[in-house]
Amino acid sequence: MLRVVLIAGMVLIAGCDMPRDPEGTFRRVQGGTLRVGVTEHEPWTRWEGGRPSGIEVELLESFAQHLGAQIDWTHDAEGRLLETLQGGSLDVVIAGIKDSTPWSSEVALTQPYLELQGDRYVMAVQQGENRWLLELDRFLQSHRGQALERYRQEWTP
Amino acid sequence: MRTSPQFEFPPEQQVALRQARRWAWITLGYLASVIVVMYLAMGSSQAMKTAWLEDVLSLAPSIVFLIATHIAVWPPSKRFPYGFHRVVSIAFLVASLALFGMGAWLLIESITKLVQAEHPTIGGVTLFGHTFWLGWLMLPALVWSAVPSIVLGRKKLPLANTLHDKVLHTDANMNKADWMTAAAAMVGVIGVGLGYWWTDAAAAAIISLDILYDGGKNLRQVVFDLMDERPTTVDRATPDELPEKIRRRLKLLPWVKDAAVRMREEGHVYFGEAFVVPRDETNLAAKLQHASQVCRDLNWRVHELVIMPTPALEAALEGGDATNDQATNDQAENVDSSTVETSKPSAE
């Protein structure tokens, strides 16, 4: 019985690309629009004259390019953005969020893409969108060096 | 004060006890590894969390067994004249309550998650420079939590029978059934991987039902033990025939006209009283002592049998269903009716 379950399970999972998003975020964003919420948090994010900039903004811009997607920026307070994210009207929130954030039980956090003096920086996505989270994780993990490099440029004269 | 006899396993049981204790230690070591592996792969999957807690809880029977077989063999003291056999039941009561309570709590938690439509997040993990889905770690962790467990259960079951140890028997059966928990959790994780968020909480609910069921079953059994239910076989399926055997053995003695026996289990062994109607009362004290020894020689589990001479069985057991000769000849019937019970047998 156990063997049957195991073999059936392996056949089943080998044939699918897992994980998939319950709400289909990754598929929608690919070649579509990436909806990003931004709150200012130097040097990770800035909002000047209706335009975002900063290290996390640059990371997401190259991620969007990688996915062939346009970015739709929303500027607001962090709490409001994260609530909107929970409701599914945003795809990512960037605000120099650390993995110690009290929001960690309300939203899903990426793995830390940068670690500085015990602070570990992450981005927030909607809970349960596992494919989307994994793709963002993959991108951020492969750009760790770049993020660190940009941080040094910003903070050393 | 006279204390009960010192605990003694016969040689065959001594060997089985050593083996069983070794398997219990192996089980603890194995479960510790499972708990670590599962914890590392847990993520925020409710099914994984529930399966993990079940693994933590399944430490309990082995720990209970090790403690109980250590303490139960302490010699009786003035303060505890019946010895320490019952420590097994007490420890098991605590373990069953933990299982039951945790099962209930986990069930409520999973149902809450289902109702609130909480989407479980199983994200990425980065190992050796590769970022991949954490679910791919959960599945082998679950396999590790299931397959060796079945082997352990199979090894422990015959030892439990030899030792007449109900804790070990329950433990072995739970180990044997553990693959179902792992399979349920795997279905939950794979379901999430396929984009069905609800499979995780649904699997968790099924696993917690199983924990709740095990806990409830064990709780019921241990309460029966503490209520001095008549002795049963180690799988608790049927009443033990030993009290009836003792009664018949007593009746075979030439000086015994009639006999009745009642017994209770304390851990591995039985304590009990026999009431005999003597035909010939000369030298009664020596005869009684001899009869008690004869009965104890029948089986190692007869730990102490106090024999009480009485002019008639009905007088000795007011309200009890005293036995008669016809019942003795009918073996199918007499197992039940001849074991003297002063109260109604518990319905099973």
Coordinates of C-alpha atoms in Angstrom, one line a residue:
Chain A
M1 CA 0.0 0.0 0.0
L2 CA 2.8 2.4 1.0
R3 CA 4.7 1.5 -2.1
V4 CA 1.7 2.2 -4.3
V5 CA 1.1 5.6 -2.7
L6 CA 4.8 6.5 -3.1
I7 CA 5.1 5.4 -6.7
A8 CA 1.7 7.1 -7.6
G9 CA 2.9 10.2 -5.8
M10 CA 6.2 10.3 -7.7
V11 CA 4.6 9.8 -11.1
L12 CA 2.1 12.5 -10.2
I13 CA 4.6 15.1 -9.1
A14 CA 7.2 14.4 -11.8
G15 CA 4.7 15.3 -14.4
C16 CA 3.9 18.8 -13.2
D17 CA 5.8 22.0 -12.7
M18 CA 5.3 22.7 -9.0
P19 CA 4.5 25.0 -7.3
R20 CA 1.7 26.8 -9.0
D21 CA -0.1 29.9 -7.8
P22 CA -3.7 29.5 -6.5
E23 CA -4.4 33.0 -7.8
G24 CA -2.2 32.7 -10.9
T25 CA 0.0 35.8 -10.1
F26 CA 3.1 34.5 -11.9
R27 CA 1.3 33.8 -15.2
R28 CA -0.5 37.1 -15.1
V29 CA 2.7 39.1 -14.5
Q30 CA 4.7 37.4 -17.2
G31 CA 4.4 39.7 -20.2
G32 CA 1.8 41.8 -18.3
T33 CA 1.8 44.2 -15.5
L34 CA 3.7 44.0 -12.2
R35 CA 1.9 45.9 -9.5
V36 CA 4.4 47.2 -6.9
G37 CA 3.7 49.1 -3.7
V38 CA 6.5 51.5 -2.5
T39 CA 7.1 53.2 0.8
E40 CA 10.1 55.4 1.2
H41 CA 12.9 53.9 3.2
E42 CA 16.4 55.1 2.4
P43 CA 18.4 53.7 0.7
W44 CA 16.2 50.9 -0.4
T45 CA 13.3 53.0 -1.7
R46 CA 12.8 56.6 -2.5
W47 CA 9.8 58.5 -4.0
E48 CA 10.8 61.8 -5.6
G49 CA 8.5 63.8 -8.0
G50 CA 6.2 60.9 -8.6
R51 CA 9.1 58.6 -9.5
P52 CA 10.5 55.7 -7.5
S53 CA 14.2 55.0 -7.1
G54 CA 16.5 53.1 -4.7
I55 CA 18.1 49.7 -4.5
E56 CA 14.9 47.7 -4.2
V57 CA 13.3 49.7 -7.0
E58 CA 16.2 48.9 -9.3
L59 CA 16.0 45.2 -8.4
L60 CA 12.3 45.0 -9.3
E61 CA 12.9 47.0 -12.5
S62 CA 15.4 44.4 -13.7
F63 CA 13.1 41.6 -12.5
A64 CA 10.2 43.1 -14.5
Q65 CA 12.5 43.3 -17.5
H66 CA 13.4 39.6 -17.0
L67 CA 9.7 38.8 -17.0
G68 CA 8.9 41.1 -19.9
A69 CA 6.4 43.0 -17.7
Q70 CA 5.5 46.7 -17.2
I71 CA 5.5 48.1 -13.6
D72 CA 2.6 49.9 -12.1
W73 CA 3.9 51.8 -9.1
T74 CA 1.7 52.6 -6.1
H75 CA 3.0 55.0 -3.4
D76 CA 1.5 54.8 0.1
A77 CA 2.1 54.1 3.8
E78 CA 3.6 50.6 4.5
G79 CA 0.6 49.4 6.5
R80 CA -1.9 50.4 3.8
L81 CA 0.2 48.8 1.1
L82 CA 0.5 45.5 3.0
E83 CA -3.2 45.4 3.6
T84 CA -3.8 46.0 -0.2
L85 CA -1.3 43.2 -0.9
Q86 CA -3.2 40.9 1.4
G87 CA -6.3 41.6 -0.6
G88 CA -4.5 40.7 -3.8
S89 CA -4.5 44.1 -5.5
L90 CA -0.7 44.4 -5.4
D91 CA 1.9 41.8 -6.4
V92 CA 5.0 43.0 -4.3
V93 CA 5.5 45.6 -1.6
I94 CA 9.0 47.1 -1.1
A95 CA 9.8 49.3 1.8
G96 CA 13.2 48.1 3.1
I97 CA 11.3 45.5 5.0
K98 CA 13.2 43.3 7.4
D99 CA 12.4 39.6 8.1
S100 CA 11.6 40.6 11.7
T101 CA 8.6 42.5 10.6
P102 CA 5.4 41.9 12.6
W103 CA 3.6 41.5 9.3
S104 CA 5.3 38.2 8.7
S105 CA 2.2 36.3 9.7
E106 CA -0.1 38.3 7.4
V107 CA 2.0 38.4 4.2
A108 CA 4.6 36.1 2.6
L109 CA 8.2 37.3 2.8
T110 CA 11.0 36.4 0.3
Q111 CA 14.2 35.0 1.6
P112 CA 16.6 37.7 2.7
Y113 CA 18.4 39.1 -0.3
L114 CA 20.8 41.2 1.8
E115 CA 22.2 40.8 5.3
L116 CA 23.7 43.8 7.1
Q117 CA 24.7 44.0 10.7
G118 CA 22.1 41.3 11.7
D119 CA 19.3 43.0 9.7
R120 CA 18.0 40.8 6.9
Y121 CA 16.1 42.6 4.1
V122 CA 13.2 41.0 2.3
M123 CA 10.3 41.9 0.0
A124 CA 6.6 41.1 0.7
V125 CA 4.2 39.2 -1.6
Q126 CA 0.7 37.8 -1.1
Q127 CA 0.4 34.7 1.0
G128 CA 0.1 31.4 -0.8
E129 CA 1.3 32.6 -4.2
N130 CA 4.1 30.1 -4.1
R131 CA 5.2 30.1 -7.7
W132 CA 5.4 33.9 -7.7
L133 CA 7.3 33.9 -4.4
L134 CA 9.7 31.3 -5.7
E135 CA 10.4 33.2 -9.0
L136 CA 11.1 36.4 -7.1
D137 CA 13.2 34.5 -4.6
R138 CA 15.3 32.9 -7.4
F139 CA 15.8 36.3 -9.0
L140 CA 16.8 38.1 -5.7
Q141 CA 19.1 35.2 -4.6
S142 CA 20.9 35.4 -7.9
H143 CA 21.3 39.2 -7.5
R144 CA 22.6 39.3 -4.0
G145 CA 26.0 40.5 -5.1
Q146 CA 24.5 43.2 -7.1
A147 CA 22.4 44.4 -4.2
L148 CA 25.4 44.5 -1.9
E149 CA 27.4 46.4 -4.5
R150 CA 24.7 49.0 -4.9
Y151 CA 24.4 49.4 -1.1
R152 CA 28.1 50.1 -0.9
Q153 CA 27.9 52.7 -3.7
E154 CA 25.0 54.5 -1.9
W155 CA 26.6 54.6 1.5
T156 CA 30.3 55.1 0.9
P157 CA 31.3 58.5 -0.5
Chain B
M1 CA 3.2 -5.0 56.9
R2 CA 3.5 -7.5 54.2
T3 CA 4.3 -6.1 50.8
S4 CA 3.5 -7.8 47.5
P5 CA 6.2 -10.0 46.0
Q6 CA 9.2 -8.6 44.2
F7 CA 8.7 -8.0 40.6
E8 CA 10.3 -10.7 38.5
F9 CA 10.2 -11.4 34.8
P10 CA 11.0 -15.0 33.8
P11 CA 14.1 -15.4 31.5
E12 CA 12.2 -15.3 28.2
Q13 CA 10.6 -12.0 29.3
Q14 CA 13.9 -10.6 30.6
V15 CA 15.3 -11.1 27.1
A16 CA 12.3 -9.5 25.5
L17 CA 12.5 -6.6 27.9
R18 CA 16.1 -5.9 27.0
Q19 CA 15.3 -6.0 23.3
A20 CA 12.2 -3.9 23.8
R21 CA 14.1 -1.2 25.7
R22 CA 16.8 -1.2 23.0
W23 CA 14.1 -0.7 20.4
A24 CA 12.6 2.1 22.4
W25 CA 15.9 3.9 22.5
I26 CA 16.3 3.4 18.8
T27 CA 12.8 4.7 18.3
L28 CA 13.7 7.8 20.3
G29 CA 16.9 8.4 18.3
Y30 CA 15.1 7.9 15.0
L31 CA 12.2 10.2 16.1
A32 CA 14.7 12.9 17.2
S33 CA 16.1 12.8 13.7
V34 CA 12.6 13.0 12.1
I35 CA 11.7 15.9 14.3
V36 CA 14.8 17.9 13.3
V37 CA 14.4 17.1 9.6
M38 CA 10.7 17.9 9.6
Y39 CA 11.2 21.1 11.5
L40 CA 13.8 22.3 9.0
A41 CA 11.4 21.5 6.1
M42 CA 8.2 22.7 7.8
G43 CA 7.8 26.2 6.2
S44 CA 4.3 27.5 7.0
S45 CA 2.5 24.4 5.9
Q46 CA -0.2 23.4 8.4
A47 CA -0.1 19.8 7.3
M48 CA 3.7 19.7 7.9
K49 CA 3.2 21.4 11.3
T50 CA 0.6 18.9 12.3
A51 CA 2.6 15.9 11.1
W52 CA 5.6 17.3 13.0
L53 CA 3.6 17.7 16.2
E54 CA 2.4 14.1 15.8
D55 CA 6.0 13.0 15.5
V56 CA 6.9 15.0 18.7
L57 CA 3.9 13.4 20.5
S58 CA 4.9 9.9 19.3
L59 CA 8.0 10.2 21.5
A60 CA 5.7 9.8 24.4
P61 CA 4.9 6.1 24.3
S62 CA 8.6 5.2 24.0
I63 CA 9.5 7.5 26.9
V64 CA 6.6 6.1 28.9
F65 CA 7.7 2.6 28.2
L66 CA 11.3 3.3 29.2
I67 CA 10.3 5.1 32.4
A68 CA 7.7 2.5 33.3
T69 CA 9.9 -0.5 32.7
H70 CA 12.5 1.2 34.9
I71 CA 10.2 2.2 37.8
A72 CA 7.8 -0.8 37.6
V73 CA 10.5 -3.2 38.7
W74 CA 11.3 -1.2 41.9
P75 CA 10.6 -3.5 44.8
P76 CA 7.5 -2.7 46.9
S77 CA 8.1 -0.5 49.9
K78 CA 6.3 0.1 53.2
R79 CA 4.8 3.2 51.7
F80 CA 3.8 1.5 48.4
P81 CA 3.1 -2.1 49.5
Y82 CA 1.7 -3.1 46.1
G83 CA 4.8 -2.0 44.3
F84 CA 5.1 0.3 41.4
H85 CA 3.5 -1.6 38.6
R86 CA 0.8 1.0 38.1
V87 CA 3.2 3.7 37.1
V88 CA 2.7 2.3 33.6
S89 CA -1.0 3.3 33.7
I90 CA -0.3 6.7 35.2
A91 CA 2.4 7.6 32.6
F92 CA 0.1 6.3 29.9
L93 CA -2.8 8.4 31.1
V94 CA -0.6 11.5 30.9
A95 CA 0.6 10.7 27.4
S96 CA -3.0 9.9 26.2
L97 CA -4.2 13.2 27.5
A98 CA -1.5 15.1 25.7
L99 CA -2.3 13.3 22.5
F100 CA -6.0 13.9 22.9
G101 CA -5.6 17.6 23.8
M102 CA -3.1 18.3 21.0
G103 CA -5.3 16.5 18.5
A104 CA -8.3 18.6 19.5
W105 CA -6.3 21.8 19.3
L106 CA -4.8 21.0 15.9
L107 CA -8.2 20.1 14.5
I108 CA -9.6 23.4 15.5
E109 CA -6.6 25.2 14.1
S110 CA -6.9 23.4 10.7
I111 CA -10.6 24.0 10.4
T112 CA -10.1 27.7 11.3
K113 CA -7.6 27.9 8.4
L114 CA -10.0 26.2 6.0
V115 CA -12.8 28.5 7.0
Q116 CA -10.7 31.6 6.7
A117 CA -9.4 30.4 3.4
E118 CA -5.8 31.1 4.6
H119 CA -3.5 30.3 1.7
P120 CA -0.4 28.4 2.9
T121 CA 2.9 29.8 1.8
I122 CA 5.5 27.3 0.8
G123 CA 8.3 29.4 -0.7
G124 CA 11.8 29.0 -1.9
V125 CA 14.8 27.7 -0.1
T126 CA 18.4 28.3 -1.1
L127 CA 20.9 25.5 -0.6
F128 CA 24.4 25.5 -2.2
G129 CA 23.6 28.4 -4.4
H130 CA 20.4 26.9 -5.8
T131 CA 17.0 28.3 -5.0
F132 CA 14.2 25.7 -5.2
W133 CA 10.8 25.0 -3.8
L134 CA 10.7 24.0 -0.2
G135 CA 8.0 21.4 -1.0
W136 CA 10.8 19.3 -2.6
L137 CA 12.4 19.1 0.8
M138 CA 9.1 18.3 2.6
L139 CA 8.4 15.2 0.6
P140 CA 11.6 13.3 1.4
A141 CA 11.3 14.5 5.0
L142 CA 7.9 12.9 5.1
V143 CA 9.2 9.7 3.6
W144 CA 11.9 9.6 6.3
S145 CA 9.1 10.1 8.9
A146 CA 7.2 7.1 7.6
V147 CA 9.2 4.2 6.3
P148 CA 11.6 3.4 9.2
S149 CA 8.6 3.9 11.5
I150 CA 6.8 0.9 10.0
V151 CA 9.9 -1.3 10.5
L152 CA 10.1 -0.3 14.2
G153 CA 6.4 -1.0 14.7
R154 CA 6.8 -4.5 13.2
K155 CA 9.9 -5.2 15.5
K156 CA 8.1 -4.1 18.7
L157 CA 4.8 -5.8 18.2
P158 CA 5.9 -9.4 19.1
L159 CA 7.9 -8.1 22.0
A160 CA 4.8 -6.4 23.3
N161 CA 3.0 -9.7 23.2
T162 CA 5.7 -11.5 25.1
L163 CA 6.0 -8.8 27.8
H164 CA 2.2 -8.4 28.0
D165 CA 3.0 -4.6 27.7
K166 CA 0.1 -2.6 26.5
V167 CA 2.1 0.6 26.2
L168 CA 4.5 -1.0 23.9
H169 CA 1.7 -2.6 22.0
T170 CA 0.0 0.8 21.4
D171 CA 3.3 2.3 20.5
A172 CA 4.1 -0.4 17.9
N173 CA 0.6 0.0 16.4
M174 CA 1.0 3.7 16.2
N175 CA 4.4 3.4 14.5
K176 CA 2.9 0.9 12.0
A177 CA 0.1 3.3 11.2
D178 CA 2.4 6.4 10.9
W179 CA 2.8 6.1 7.2
M180 CA -0.8 7.3 6.8
T181 CA 0.0 10.6 8.5
A182 CA 3.0 11.0 6.2
A183 CA 0.9 10.1 3.1
A184 CA -1.8 12.6 4.1
A185 CA 0.8 15.4 4.6
M186 CA 2.3 14.6 1.3
V187 CA -1.0 14.9 -0.5
G188 CA -1.4 18.2 1.3
V189 CA 2.0 19.5 0.2
I190 CA 1.6 18.2 -3.4
G191 CA -1.9 19.8 -3.6
V192 CA -0.5 23.1 -2.6
G193 CA 2.2 22.7 -5.2
L194 CA -0.5 22.2 -7.8
G195 CA -2.2 25.4 -6.7
Y196 CA -4.9 24.0 -4.5
W197 CA -4.4 26.0 -1.3
W198 CA -7.1 24.0 0.7
T199 CA -5.4 20.6 0.5
D200 CA -2.9 21.7 3.1
A201 CA -5.4 22.5 5.8
A202 CA -7.6 19.6 4.8
A203 CA -4.7 17.2 5.2
A204 CA -3.9 18.8 8.5
A205 CA -7.5 18.2 9.7
I206 CA -7.3 14.6 8.7
I207 CA -4.0 14.1 10.6
S208 CA -5.4 15.8 13.7
L209 CA -8.5 13.6 13.5
D210 CA -6.1 10.6 13.6
I211 CA -4.2 12.1 16.6
L212 CA -7.5 12.8 18.3
Y213 CA -8.7 9.2 17.6
D214 CA -5.5 7.7 18.9
G215 CA -5.6 9.9 22.0
G216 CA -9.3 9.1 22.7
K217 CA -8.8 5.4 22.2
N218 CA -5.7 5.3 24.5
L219 CA -7.5 7.5 27.1
R220 CA -10.5 5.1 27.2
Q221 CA -8.2 2.1 27.5
V222 CA -6.1 3.6 30.3
V223 CA -9.1 4.7 32.2
F224 CA -10.4 1.1 32.0
D225 CA -7.0 -0.1 33.3
L226 CA -7.2 2.3 36.2
M227 CA -10.8 1.2 36.9
D228 CA -9.5 -2.4 37.3
E229 CA -11.1 -3.8 34.2
R230 CA -10.9 -7.6 34.1
P231 CA -7.5 -8.6 32.5
T232 CA -7.5 -8.7 28.7
T233 CA -5.1 -9.9 26.1
V234 CA -2.4 -7.4 25.2
D235 CA -4.3 -6.2 22.1
R236 CA -7.4 -5.7 24.4
A237 CA -9.5 -7.6 22.0
T238 CA -10.6 -10.4 24.3
P239 CA -10.7 -11.1 28.0
D240 CA -7.7 -13.0 29.3
E241 CA -8.4 -16.7 30.0
L242 CA -5.9 -16.8 32.9
P243 CA -8.4 -16.1 35.7
E244 CA -10.6 -18.9 34.5
K245 CA -7.6 -21.2 34.2
I246 CA -6.7 -20.4 37.8
R247 CA -10.2 -21.2 38.9
R248 CA -10.1 -24.5 37.2
R249 CA -6.7 -25.3 38.6
L250 CA -7.9 -24.6 42.1
K251 CA -10.9 -26.8 41.6
L252 CA -8.6 -29.7 40.6
L253 CA -7.1 -29.6 44.1
P254 CA -8.6 -32.5 46.0
W255 CA -9.5 -30.4 49.1
V256 CA -11.3 -27.7 47.1
K257 CA -15.0 -28.1 46.6
D258 CA -15.6 -24.9 44.7
A259 CA -13.6 -21.8 43.7
A260 CA -14.1 -18.3 42.3
V261 CA -11.4 -15.8 41.1
R262 CA -11.2 -12.1 40.4
M263 CA -8.1 -10.4 39.1
R264 CA -6.9 -7.0 38.0
E265 CA -4.0 -5.9 35.9
E266 CA -1.2 -3.7 37.3
G267 CA 1.1 -3.0 34.4
H268 CA 2.6 -6.3 33.2
V269 CA 1.3 -8.5 36.0
Y270 CA -2.0 -9.6 37.6
F271 CA -3.1 -9.3 41.2
G272 CA -6.1 -11.0 42.5
E273 CA -8.2 -12.9 45.0
A274 CA -9.5 -16.4 45.0
F275 CA -12.3 -17.7 47.2
V276 CA -12.4 -21.4 47.8
V277 CA -14.9 -23.6 49.6
P278 CA -12.8 -26.3 51.3
R279 CA -14.0 -29.9 51.5
D280 CA -11.5 -30.7 54.2
E281 CA -10.2 -28.1 56.5
T282 CA -7.4 -30.0 58.2
N283 CA -4.0 -28.2 57.7
L284 CA -5.8 -25.4 55.9
A285 CA -3.0 -22.8 56.2
A286 CA -0.4 -25.0 54.5
K287 CA -2.9 -26.0 51.8
L288 CA -3.8 -22.4 51.0
Q289 CA -0.1 -21.5 50.8
H290 CA 0.5 -24.5 48.4
A291 CA -2.5 -23.5 46.3
S292 CA -1.3 -20.0 45.9
Q293 CA 2.1 -21.3 44.7
V294 CA 0.5 -23.7 42.3
C295 CA -1.5 -20.8 40.7
R296 CA 1.5 -18.6 40.5
D297 CA 3.4 -21.4 38.7
L298 CA 0.7 -21.4 36.0
N299 CA 1.9 -18.2 34.5
W300 CA 4.5 -15.5 35.4
R301 CA 1.8 -12.8 35.1
V302 CA 0.0 -14.2 38.2
H303 CA 1.9 -11.9 40.5
E304 CA 0.1 -12.4 43.7
L305 CA -3.0 -14.4 44.5
V306 CA -4.6 -14.1 47.9
I307 CA -6.7 -17.2 48.7
M308 CA -9.6 -16.9 51.1
P309 CA -11.4 -19.9 52.4
T310 CA -15.2 -19.5 52.7
P311 CA -18.1 -21.8 53.7
A312 CA -20.0 -21.0 50.5
L313 CA -19.2 -18.8 47.4
E314 CA -22.5 -16.9 47.6
A315 CA -21.7 -15.9 51.2
A316 CA -18.3 -14.6 50.1
L317 CA -19.5 -12.6 47.2
E318 CA -22.7 -10.9 47.9
G319 CA -24.3 -9.9 44.7
G320 CA -21.6 -11.4 42.5
D321 CA -22.5 -14.0 40.0
A322 CA -21.2 -17.1 41.7
T323 CA -20.2 -19.9 39.5
N324 CA -21.6 -23.4 39.2
D325 CA -20.4 -26.6 37.8
Q326 CA -22.3 -26.5 34.6
A327 CA -20.6 -23.2 33.6
T328 CA -17.2 -24.9 34.0
N329 CA -18.0 -27.4 31.4
D330 CA -19.0 -24.9 28.9
Q331 CA -15.8 -23.2 27.9
A332 CA -17.3 -20.7 25.5
E333 CA -19.4 -19.2 28.2
N334 CA -17.4 -19.5 31.3
V335 CA -14.6 -17.1 30.4
D336 CA -16.9 -14.3 31.1
S337 CA -19.3 -15.6 33.7
S338 CA -16.8 -17.4 36.0
T339 CA -14.5 -14.4 36.5
V340 CA -16.1 -13.0 39.6
E341 CA -17.1 -9.4 39.2
T342 CA -18.7 -7.5 41.9
S343 CA -19.9 -4.9 39.4
K344 CA -21.3 -5.2 35.9
P345 CA -18.6 -5.8 33.2
S346 CA -17.8 -2.7 31.2
A347 CA -19.5 -2.7 27.9
E348 CA -17.1 -2.9 25.0

